[in-house]
XYZ file of C-alpha atoms in Angstrom:
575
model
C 0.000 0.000 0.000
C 1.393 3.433 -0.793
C 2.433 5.950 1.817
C 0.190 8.279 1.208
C -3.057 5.995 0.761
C -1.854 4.722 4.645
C -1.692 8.337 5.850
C -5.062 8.877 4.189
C -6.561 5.630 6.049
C -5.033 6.561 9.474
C -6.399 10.025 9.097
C -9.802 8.908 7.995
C -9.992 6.618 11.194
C -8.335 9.338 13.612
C -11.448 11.445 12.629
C -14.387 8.572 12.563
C -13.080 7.926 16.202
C -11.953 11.041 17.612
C -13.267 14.324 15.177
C -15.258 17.140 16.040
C -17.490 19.558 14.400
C -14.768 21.605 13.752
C -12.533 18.635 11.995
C -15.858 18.235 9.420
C -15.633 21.905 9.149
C -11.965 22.191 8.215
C -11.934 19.198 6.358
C -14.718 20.985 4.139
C -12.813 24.038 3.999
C -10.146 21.871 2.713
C -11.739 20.260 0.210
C -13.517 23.269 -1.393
C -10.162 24.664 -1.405
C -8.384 22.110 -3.442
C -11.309 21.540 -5.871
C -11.590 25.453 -6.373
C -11.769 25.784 -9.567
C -14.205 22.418 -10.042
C -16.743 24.412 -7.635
C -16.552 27.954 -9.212
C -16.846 27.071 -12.174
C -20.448 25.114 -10.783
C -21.406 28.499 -9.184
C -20.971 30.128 -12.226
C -22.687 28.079 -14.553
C -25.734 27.976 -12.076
C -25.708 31.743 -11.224
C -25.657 32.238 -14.829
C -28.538 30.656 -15.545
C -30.389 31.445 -12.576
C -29.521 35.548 -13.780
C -31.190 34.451 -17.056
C -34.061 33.244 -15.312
C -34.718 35.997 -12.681
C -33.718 39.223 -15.290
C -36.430 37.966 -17.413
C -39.185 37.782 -14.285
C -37.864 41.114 -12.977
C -38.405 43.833 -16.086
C -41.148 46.294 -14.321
C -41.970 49.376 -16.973
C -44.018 50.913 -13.906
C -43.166 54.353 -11.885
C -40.649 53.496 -9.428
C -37.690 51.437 -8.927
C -36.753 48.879 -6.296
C -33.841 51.008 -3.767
C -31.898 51.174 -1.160
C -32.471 54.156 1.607
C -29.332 54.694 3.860
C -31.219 56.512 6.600
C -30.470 58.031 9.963
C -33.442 57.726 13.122
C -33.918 60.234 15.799
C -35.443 60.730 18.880
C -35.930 63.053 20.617
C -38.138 62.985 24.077
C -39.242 66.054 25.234
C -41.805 65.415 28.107
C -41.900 64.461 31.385
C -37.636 63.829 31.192
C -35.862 64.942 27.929
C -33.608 62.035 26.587
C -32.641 62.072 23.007
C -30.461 59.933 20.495
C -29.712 58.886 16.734
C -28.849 55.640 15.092
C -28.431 54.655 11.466
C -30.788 52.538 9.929
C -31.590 50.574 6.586
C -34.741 51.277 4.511
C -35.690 49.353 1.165
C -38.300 50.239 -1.339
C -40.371 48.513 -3.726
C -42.699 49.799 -6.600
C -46.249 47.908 -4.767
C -46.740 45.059 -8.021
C -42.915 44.517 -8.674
C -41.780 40.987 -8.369
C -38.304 39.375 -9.069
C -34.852 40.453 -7.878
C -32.985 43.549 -8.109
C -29.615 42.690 -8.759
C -28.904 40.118 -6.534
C -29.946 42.770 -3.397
C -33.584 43.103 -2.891
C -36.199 40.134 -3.948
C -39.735 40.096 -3.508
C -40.421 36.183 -4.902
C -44.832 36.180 -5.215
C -44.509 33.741 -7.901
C -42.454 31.427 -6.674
C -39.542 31.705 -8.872
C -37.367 31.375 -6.188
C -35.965 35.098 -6.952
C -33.785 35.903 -3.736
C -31.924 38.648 -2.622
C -30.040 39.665 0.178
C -33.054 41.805 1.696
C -35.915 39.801 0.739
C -39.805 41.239 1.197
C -42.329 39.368 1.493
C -46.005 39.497 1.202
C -47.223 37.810 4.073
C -44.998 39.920 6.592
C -47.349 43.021 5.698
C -50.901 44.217 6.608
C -53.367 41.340 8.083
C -51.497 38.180 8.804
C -50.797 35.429 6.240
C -51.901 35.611 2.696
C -48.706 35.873 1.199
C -50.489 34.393 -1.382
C -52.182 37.659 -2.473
C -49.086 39.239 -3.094
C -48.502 42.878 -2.126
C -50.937 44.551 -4.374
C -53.648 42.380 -3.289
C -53.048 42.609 0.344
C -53.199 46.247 -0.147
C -56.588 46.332 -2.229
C -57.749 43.746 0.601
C -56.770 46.485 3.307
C -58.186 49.818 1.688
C -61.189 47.611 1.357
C -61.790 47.020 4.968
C -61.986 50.785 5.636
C -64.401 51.543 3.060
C -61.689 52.795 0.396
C -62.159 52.346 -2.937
C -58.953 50.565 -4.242
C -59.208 51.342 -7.414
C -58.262 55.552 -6.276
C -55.006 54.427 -5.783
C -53.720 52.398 -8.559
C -49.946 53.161 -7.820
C -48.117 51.945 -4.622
C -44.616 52.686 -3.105
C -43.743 50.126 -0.108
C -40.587 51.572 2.145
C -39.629 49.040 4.831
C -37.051 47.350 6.937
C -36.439 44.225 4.394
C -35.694 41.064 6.074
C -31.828 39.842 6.225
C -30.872 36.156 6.312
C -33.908 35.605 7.749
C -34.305 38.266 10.161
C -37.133 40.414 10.208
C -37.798 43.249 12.932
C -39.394 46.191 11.354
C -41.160 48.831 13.972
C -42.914 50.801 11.116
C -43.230 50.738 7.057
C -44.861 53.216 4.570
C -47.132 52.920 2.342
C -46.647 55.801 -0.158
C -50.262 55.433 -1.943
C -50.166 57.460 -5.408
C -53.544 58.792 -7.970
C -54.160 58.105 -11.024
C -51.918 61.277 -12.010
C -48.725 60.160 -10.204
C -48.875 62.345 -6.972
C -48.756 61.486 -3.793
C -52.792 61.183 -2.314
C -52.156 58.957 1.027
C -49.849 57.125 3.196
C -50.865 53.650 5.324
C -48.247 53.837 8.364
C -48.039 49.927 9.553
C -46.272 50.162 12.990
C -45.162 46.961 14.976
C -44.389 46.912 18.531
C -42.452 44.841 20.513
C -45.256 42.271 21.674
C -45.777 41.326 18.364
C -49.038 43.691 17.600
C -49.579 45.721 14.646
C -51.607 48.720 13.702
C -51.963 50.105 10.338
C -53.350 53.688 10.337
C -54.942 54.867 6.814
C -54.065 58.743 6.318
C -55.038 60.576 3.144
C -53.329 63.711 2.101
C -56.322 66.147 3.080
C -56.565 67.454 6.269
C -53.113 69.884 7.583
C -52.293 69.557 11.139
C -49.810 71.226 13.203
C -46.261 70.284 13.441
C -44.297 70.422 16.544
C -40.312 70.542 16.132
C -37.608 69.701 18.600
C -35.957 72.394 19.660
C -32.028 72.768 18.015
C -30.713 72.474 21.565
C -32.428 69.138 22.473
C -31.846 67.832 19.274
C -29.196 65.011 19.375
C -26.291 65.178 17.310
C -26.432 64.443 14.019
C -29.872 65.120 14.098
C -30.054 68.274 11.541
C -27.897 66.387 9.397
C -28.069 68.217 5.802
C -30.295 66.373 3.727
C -31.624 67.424 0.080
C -35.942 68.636 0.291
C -37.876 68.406 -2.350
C -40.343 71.325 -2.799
C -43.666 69.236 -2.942
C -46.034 69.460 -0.323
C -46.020 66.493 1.858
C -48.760 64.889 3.784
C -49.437 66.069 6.861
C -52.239 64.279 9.203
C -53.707 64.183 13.150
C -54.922 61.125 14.689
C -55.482 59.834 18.114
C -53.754 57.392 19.736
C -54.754 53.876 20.193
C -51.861 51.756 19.806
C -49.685 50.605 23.088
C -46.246 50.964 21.582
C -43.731 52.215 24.040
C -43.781 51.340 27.695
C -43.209 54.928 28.623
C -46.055 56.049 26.799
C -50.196 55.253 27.610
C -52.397 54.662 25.044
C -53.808 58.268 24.895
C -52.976 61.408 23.158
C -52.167 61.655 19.603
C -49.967 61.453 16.597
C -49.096 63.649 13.636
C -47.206 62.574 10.865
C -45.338 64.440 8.629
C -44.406 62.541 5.290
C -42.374 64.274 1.976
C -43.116 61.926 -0.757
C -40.213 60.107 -1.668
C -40.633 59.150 -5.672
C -41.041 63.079 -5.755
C -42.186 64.293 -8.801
C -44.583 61.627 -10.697
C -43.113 58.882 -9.830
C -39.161 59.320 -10.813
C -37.395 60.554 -8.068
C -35.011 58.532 -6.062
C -35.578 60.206 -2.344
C -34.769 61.435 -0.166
C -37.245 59.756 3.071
C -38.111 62.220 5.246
C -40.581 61.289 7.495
C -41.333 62.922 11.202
C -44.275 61.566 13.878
C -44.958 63.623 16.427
C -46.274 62.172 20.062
C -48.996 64.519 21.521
C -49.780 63.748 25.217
C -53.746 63.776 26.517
C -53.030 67.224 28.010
C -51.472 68.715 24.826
C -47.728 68.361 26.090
C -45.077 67.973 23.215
C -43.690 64.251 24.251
C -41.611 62.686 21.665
C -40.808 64.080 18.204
C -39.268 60.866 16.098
C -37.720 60.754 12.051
C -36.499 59.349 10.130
C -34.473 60.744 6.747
C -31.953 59.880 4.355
C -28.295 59.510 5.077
C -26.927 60.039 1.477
C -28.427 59.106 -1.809
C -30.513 56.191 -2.447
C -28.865 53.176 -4.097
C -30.255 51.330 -7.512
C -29.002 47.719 -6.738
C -29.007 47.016 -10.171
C -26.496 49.099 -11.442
C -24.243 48.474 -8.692
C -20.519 46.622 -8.964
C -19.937 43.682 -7.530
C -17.266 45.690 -5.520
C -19.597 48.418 -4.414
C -22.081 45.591 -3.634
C -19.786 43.574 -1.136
C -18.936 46.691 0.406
C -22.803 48.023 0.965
C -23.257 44.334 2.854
C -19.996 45.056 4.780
C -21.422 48.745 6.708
C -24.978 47.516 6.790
C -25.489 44.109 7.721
C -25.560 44.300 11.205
C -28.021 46.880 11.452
C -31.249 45.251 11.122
C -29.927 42.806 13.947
C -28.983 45.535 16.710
C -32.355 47.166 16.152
C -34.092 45.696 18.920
C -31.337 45.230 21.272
C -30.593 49.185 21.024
C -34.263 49.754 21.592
C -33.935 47.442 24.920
C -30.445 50.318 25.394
C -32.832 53.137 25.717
C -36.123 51.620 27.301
C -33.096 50.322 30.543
C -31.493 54.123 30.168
C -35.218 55.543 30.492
C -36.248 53.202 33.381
C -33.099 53.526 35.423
C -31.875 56.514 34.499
C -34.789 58.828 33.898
C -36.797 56.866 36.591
C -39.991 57.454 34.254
C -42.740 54.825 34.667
C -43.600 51.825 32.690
C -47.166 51.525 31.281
C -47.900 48.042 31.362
C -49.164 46.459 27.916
C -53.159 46.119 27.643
C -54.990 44.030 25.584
C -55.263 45.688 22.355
C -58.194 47.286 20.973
C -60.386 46.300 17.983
C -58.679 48.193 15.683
C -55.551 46.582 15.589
C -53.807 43.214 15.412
C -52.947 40.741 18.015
C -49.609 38.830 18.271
C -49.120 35.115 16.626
C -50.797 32.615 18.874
C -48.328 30.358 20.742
C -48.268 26.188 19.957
C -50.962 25.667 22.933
C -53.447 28.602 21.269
C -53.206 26.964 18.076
C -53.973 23.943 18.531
C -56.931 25.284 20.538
C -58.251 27.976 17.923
C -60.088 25.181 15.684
C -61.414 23.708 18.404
C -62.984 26.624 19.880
C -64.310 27.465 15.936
C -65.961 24.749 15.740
C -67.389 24.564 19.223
C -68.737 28.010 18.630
C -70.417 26.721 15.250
C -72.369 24.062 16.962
C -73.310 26.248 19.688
C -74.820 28.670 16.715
C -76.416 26.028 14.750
C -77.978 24.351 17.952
C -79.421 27.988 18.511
C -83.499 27.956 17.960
C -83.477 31.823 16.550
C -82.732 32.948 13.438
C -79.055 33.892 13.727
C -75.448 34.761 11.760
C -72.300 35.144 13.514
C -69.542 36.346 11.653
C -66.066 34.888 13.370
C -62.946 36.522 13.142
C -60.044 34.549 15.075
C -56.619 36.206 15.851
C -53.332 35.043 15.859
C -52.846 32.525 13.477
C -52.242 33.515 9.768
C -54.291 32.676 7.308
C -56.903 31.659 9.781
C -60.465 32.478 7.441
C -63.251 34.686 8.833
C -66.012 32.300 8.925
C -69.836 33.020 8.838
C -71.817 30.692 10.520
C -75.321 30.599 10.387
C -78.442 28.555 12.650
C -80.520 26.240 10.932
C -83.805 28.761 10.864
C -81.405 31.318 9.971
C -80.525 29.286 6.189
C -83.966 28.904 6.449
C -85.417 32.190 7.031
C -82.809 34.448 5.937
C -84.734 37.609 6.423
C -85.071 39.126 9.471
C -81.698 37.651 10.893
C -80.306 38.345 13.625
C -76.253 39.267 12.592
C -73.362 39.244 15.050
C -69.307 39.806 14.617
C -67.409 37.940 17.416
C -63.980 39.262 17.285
C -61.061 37.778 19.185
C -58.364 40.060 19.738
C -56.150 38.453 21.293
C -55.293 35.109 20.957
C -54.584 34.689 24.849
C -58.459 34.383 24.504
C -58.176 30.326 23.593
C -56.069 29.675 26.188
C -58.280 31.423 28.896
C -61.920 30.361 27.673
C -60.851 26.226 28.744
C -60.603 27.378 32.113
C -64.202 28.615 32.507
C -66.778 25.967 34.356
C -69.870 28.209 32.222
C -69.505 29.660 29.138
C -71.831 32.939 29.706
C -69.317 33.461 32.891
C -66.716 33.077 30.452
C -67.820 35.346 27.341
C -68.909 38.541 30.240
C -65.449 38.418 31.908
C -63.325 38.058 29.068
C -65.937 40.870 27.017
C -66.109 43.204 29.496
C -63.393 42.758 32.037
C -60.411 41.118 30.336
C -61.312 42.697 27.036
C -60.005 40.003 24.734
C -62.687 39.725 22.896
C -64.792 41.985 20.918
C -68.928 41.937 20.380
C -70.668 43.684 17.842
C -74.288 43.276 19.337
C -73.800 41.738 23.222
C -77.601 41.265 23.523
C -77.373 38.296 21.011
C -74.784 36.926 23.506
C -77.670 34.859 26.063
C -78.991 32.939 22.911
C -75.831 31.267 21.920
C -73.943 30.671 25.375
C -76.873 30.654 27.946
C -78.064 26.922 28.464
C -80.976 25.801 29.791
C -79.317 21.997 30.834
C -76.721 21.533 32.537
C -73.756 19.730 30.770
C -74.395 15.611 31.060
C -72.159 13.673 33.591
C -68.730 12.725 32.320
C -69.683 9.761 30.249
C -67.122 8.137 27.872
C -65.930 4.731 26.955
C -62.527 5.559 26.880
C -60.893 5.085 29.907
C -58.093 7.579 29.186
C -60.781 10.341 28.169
C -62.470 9.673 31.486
C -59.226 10.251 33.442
C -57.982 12.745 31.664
C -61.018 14.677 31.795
C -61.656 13.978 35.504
C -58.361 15.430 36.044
C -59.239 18.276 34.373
C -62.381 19.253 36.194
C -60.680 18.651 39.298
C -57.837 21.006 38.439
C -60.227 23.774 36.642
C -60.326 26.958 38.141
C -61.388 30.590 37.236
C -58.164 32.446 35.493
C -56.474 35.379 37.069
C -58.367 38.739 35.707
C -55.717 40.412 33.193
C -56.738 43.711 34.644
C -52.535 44.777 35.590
C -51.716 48.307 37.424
C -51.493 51.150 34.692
C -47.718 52.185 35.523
C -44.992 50.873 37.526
C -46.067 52.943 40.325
C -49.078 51.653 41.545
C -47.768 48.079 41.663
C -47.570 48.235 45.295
C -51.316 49.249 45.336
C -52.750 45.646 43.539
C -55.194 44.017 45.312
C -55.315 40.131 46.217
C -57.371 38.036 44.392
C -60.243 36.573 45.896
C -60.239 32.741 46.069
C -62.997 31.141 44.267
C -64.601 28.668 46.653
C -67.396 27.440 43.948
C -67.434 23.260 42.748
C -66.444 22.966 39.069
C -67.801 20.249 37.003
C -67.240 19.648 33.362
C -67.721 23.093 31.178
C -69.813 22.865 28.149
C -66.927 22.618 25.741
C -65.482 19.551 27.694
C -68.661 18.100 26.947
C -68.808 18.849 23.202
C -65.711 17.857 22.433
C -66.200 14.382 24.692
C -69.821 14.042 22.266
C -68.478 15.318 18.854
C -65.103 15.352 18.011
C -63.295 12.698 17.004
C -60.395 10.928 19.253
C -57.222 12.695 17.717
C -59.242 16.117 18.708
C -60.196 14.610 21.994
C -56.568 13.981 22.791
C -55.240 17.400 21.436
C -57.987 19.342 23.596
C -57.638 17.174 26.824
C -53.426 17.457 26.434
C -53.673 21.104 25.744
C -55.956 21.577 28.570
C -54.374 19.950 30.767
C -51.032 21.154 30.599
C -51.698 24.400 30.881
C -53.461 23.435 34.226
C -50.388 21.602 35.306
C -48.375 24.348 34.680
C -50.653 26.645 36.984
C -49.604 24.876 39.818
C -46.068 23.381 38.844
C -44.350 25.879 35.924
C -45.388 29.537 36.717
C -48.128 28.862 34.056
C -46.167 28.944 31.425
C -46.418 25.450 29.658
C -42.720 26.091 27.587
C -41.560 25.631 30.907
C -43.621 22.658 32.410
C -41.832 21.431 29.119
C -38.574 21.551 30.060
C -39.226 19.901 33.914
C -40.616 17.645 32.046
C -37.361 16.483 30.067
C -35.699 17.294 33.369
C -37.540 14.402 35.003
C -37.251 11.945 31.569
C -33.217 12.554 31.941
C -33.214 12.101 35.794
C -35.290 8.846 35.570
C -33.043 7.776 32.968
C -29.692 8.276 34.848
C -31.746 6.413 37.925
C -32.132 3.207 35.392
C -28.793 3.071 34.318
C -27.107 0.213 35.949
């Protein structure tokens, strides 16, 4: 055997016995080395084609171009404690309609072409959650749609954002520049994200001025009146109230104003600059927070960039999208220690906007609960319609369901929209014993749901008998289920203190002394669903019971005890 073929054998066993991730690593390193010229010469051919493929899907001949918007962000708090700073940040824009790649930066793929870019946009990231399947334009014409907006006003759309990077994606607000028929600016949809994971798009057309407050040059930080090019078009300028929990330092009163210079400035062909200012208004009419965001430099056109000028864009900016949140956490721990202002706690958020993504537990529950609440409104003797609208869960459909008179009869109806706005609600409705108990406290005390007409409320969840006895032939399901009526109890109210100030001042909670027996739900699912929906309700339930007692009620951690234990009981075994 030759010398070298031994070395190779020894060194091939060394690592099947002794190697590490990092031997596989170097090895591959190695190897891709060596065969250099084998492998480019791959990623060239591919790349080629791929180029082909993508220039042909990417021609748009409408206004605007995709770009990139180096841009600076400043704020500057004015009221009760000044505090002030400036970071650089990364905006991309897209013509609203434009699909493909723009040289190898930006990619919005809604055909699935498998375009890709470096900052990638995608459809189902935007406006109601999920369907990324309408693409932008149609999410869009869905939106303007649910406030009464014709679509067709606005058949141009500009979309600035924070794209996602390698898979990151936390953007705190996009605009939606919203153009006429003639090319000029008419509106602007500001979608703004907060830190729980809500969203609230407000809808802002170009008519009505508003005043304009402006920090002052002293509290301004630095950097802040960096020189940036104006264009001479009128920008939009609108007043709205508040009704969005977004910082902690801020309740949910008082007002913003936006100030917005249209960036594609004039018809359509300009190339920036953003220059954007909101203005916080507090419930007495006190200047609070002035906030921008404008262009640092010119805006980029990835597509007639250098491959050069292209590796050194991704060099300064790649890490910006990523530090976002952690310099927001930087300032909230400045303002809190610091500043010693008071934290607003976060309340359930209001009909008008969006509720986070449900967690595993809430999803699994969601279709459970819709279908419970469809039996409930069949089973109901009056002519009735109940339009359901669930939260949390994209693509989740709004579903009308309708009693059996109702299909019957279908004028006079009675018509109802039960809106969950939060989907904590799933989670918290298997704890209630009665269902009419459970609808009142979470309608009009916890406030995670909403009711268009609350009178029609007593004909769906008031019963007139009593849920049967636990009767199954399972003896699992009767277990299981006896466990869980044992273990029920009414949930904590999510009534909080407002600020961090009166948390000394919380009451105790009063301990409720009443039998449970099996809730009407428990009995539905025990008399209708089928035995894989049995066991995902009665393990859903009951963990988050468990939990109560054992995890801090939080069922990611029962989780983890519970591979605790499995490890501990398997070091016990081992002889």
């Amino acid at each position: 055997m030759p010398v070298h073929t031994l070395l190779q054998v020894i060194a091939l066993c060394y690592y099947l016995v002794f190697g590490t991730l990092g031997d596989a690593i170097l090895l591959a390193a190695w190897f891709l080395w060596t065969k250099r010229s084998l492998v480019l010469g791959l990623i060239e051919v591919g790349y080629t084609e791929i180029s082909v493929i993508v220039a042909a899907l990417s021609v748009w001949d409408g206004p605007g171009r995709p770009l990139l918007f180096p841009c600076r962000t400043t704020h500057a708090r004015l009221f009760p404690k000044k505090h002030s700073f400036v970071y650089s940040y990364l905006l991309v824009g897209i013509p609203v309609g434009w699909t493909g790649a723009a040289g190898g930066m930006i990619s919005n793929d809604e055909h699935g072409t498998r375009a890709s870019g470096w900052y990638k946009i995608d459809a189902a990231d935007y406006l109601e959650r999920g369907g990324g399947h309408l693409g932008l334009r149609g999410k869009l014409s869905a939106y303007l749609e649910s406030q009464g907006v014709d679509a067709s006003r606005y058949p141009y759309a500009y979309l600035v954002t924070a794209a996602k990077f390698l898979g990151y994606h936390f953007n705190p607000v996009s605009f939606w520049y919203l153009y006429s028929a003639d090319k000029s600016l008419a509106a602007v949809i500001l979608e703004v994200n907060n830190t729980f994971d809500e969203r609230r798009m407000y809808f802002l057309e170009t008519e009505d001025a508003t005043k304009s407050i402006e920090a002052p040059e002293d509290d301004s930080p630095e950097g802040a009146s960096r020189a940036c090019r104006f264009d001479d078009s009128k920008p939009l300028r609108r007043m709205w109230p508040k009704d969005f929990h977004v910082s902690p330092f801020n309740s949910r009163k008082g007002a913003y104003s936006l100030i917005a210079h249209d960036p594609l400035n004039p018809n359509m062909e300009g190339r920036g600059p953003i220059n954007n200012t909101i203005n916080l208004i507090s419930s007495k009419d006190h200047a609070k927070l002035v906030a921008r965001i404008f262009s640092d430099g010119d805006a980029i056109d990835p597509t007639k960039m250098s491959s050069l000028q292209k590796f050194r864009f991704l060099a300064s900016w790649w890490w910006v999208g990523f530090v976002t949140f952690p310099r927001i956490l930087k300032e909230a721990t400045l303002l809190f220690f610091q500043k010693k202002l008071h934290v607003w706690y976060r309340p359930e958020p209001l009909k008008t906007s969006i509720g986070r993504h449900a967690d595993k537990t809430e999803r699994r529950l969601e279709p459970l609960f819709r279908r419970y609440l469809k039996h409930l409104v069949e089973q109901s003797p009056g002519p009735l319609s109940v339009k359901y609208v669930p939260s949390g869960i994209a693509d989740a459909p709004v579903e009308i369901m309708m009693s059996a008179s109702a299909r019957e009869k279908p004028d006079p109806v009675d018509e109802m929209e039960f809106k969950v706005l939060t989907p904590v609600f799933y989670s918290r409705f298997v704890y209630y014993a009665h269902d009419f108990e459970a609808i009142f406290s979470e309608l009009n005390e916890n406030k995670t749901i909403w009711v268009s007409n609350p009178k029609l409320l007593p004909k769906l969840f008031i019963k007139k008998d009593p849920p049967l006895p636990l009767q199954t032939a399972s003896y699992l399901d009767y277990g299981v289920f006896t466990a869980i009526k044992n273990l029920r109890q009414r949930p904590e109210r999510l009534e909080r203190p407002l600020t961090s100030s009166q948390a000394g001042t919380a009451t105790h909670s009063l301990k409720d002394i009443r039998g449970f027996r099996l809730s009407s739900m428990d009995g539905y699912v025990l008399s209708h669903e089928d035995s894989e929906a049995r066991q995902v309700y009665r393990n859903s339930v009951l963990k988050l019971f468990i939990a109560d007692r054992i995890a801090l009620g939080n069922v990611d951690i029962l989780q983890l005890e519970h591979w605790i234990l499995r490890l501990l009981l398997a070091w016990v075994a081992m002889p």
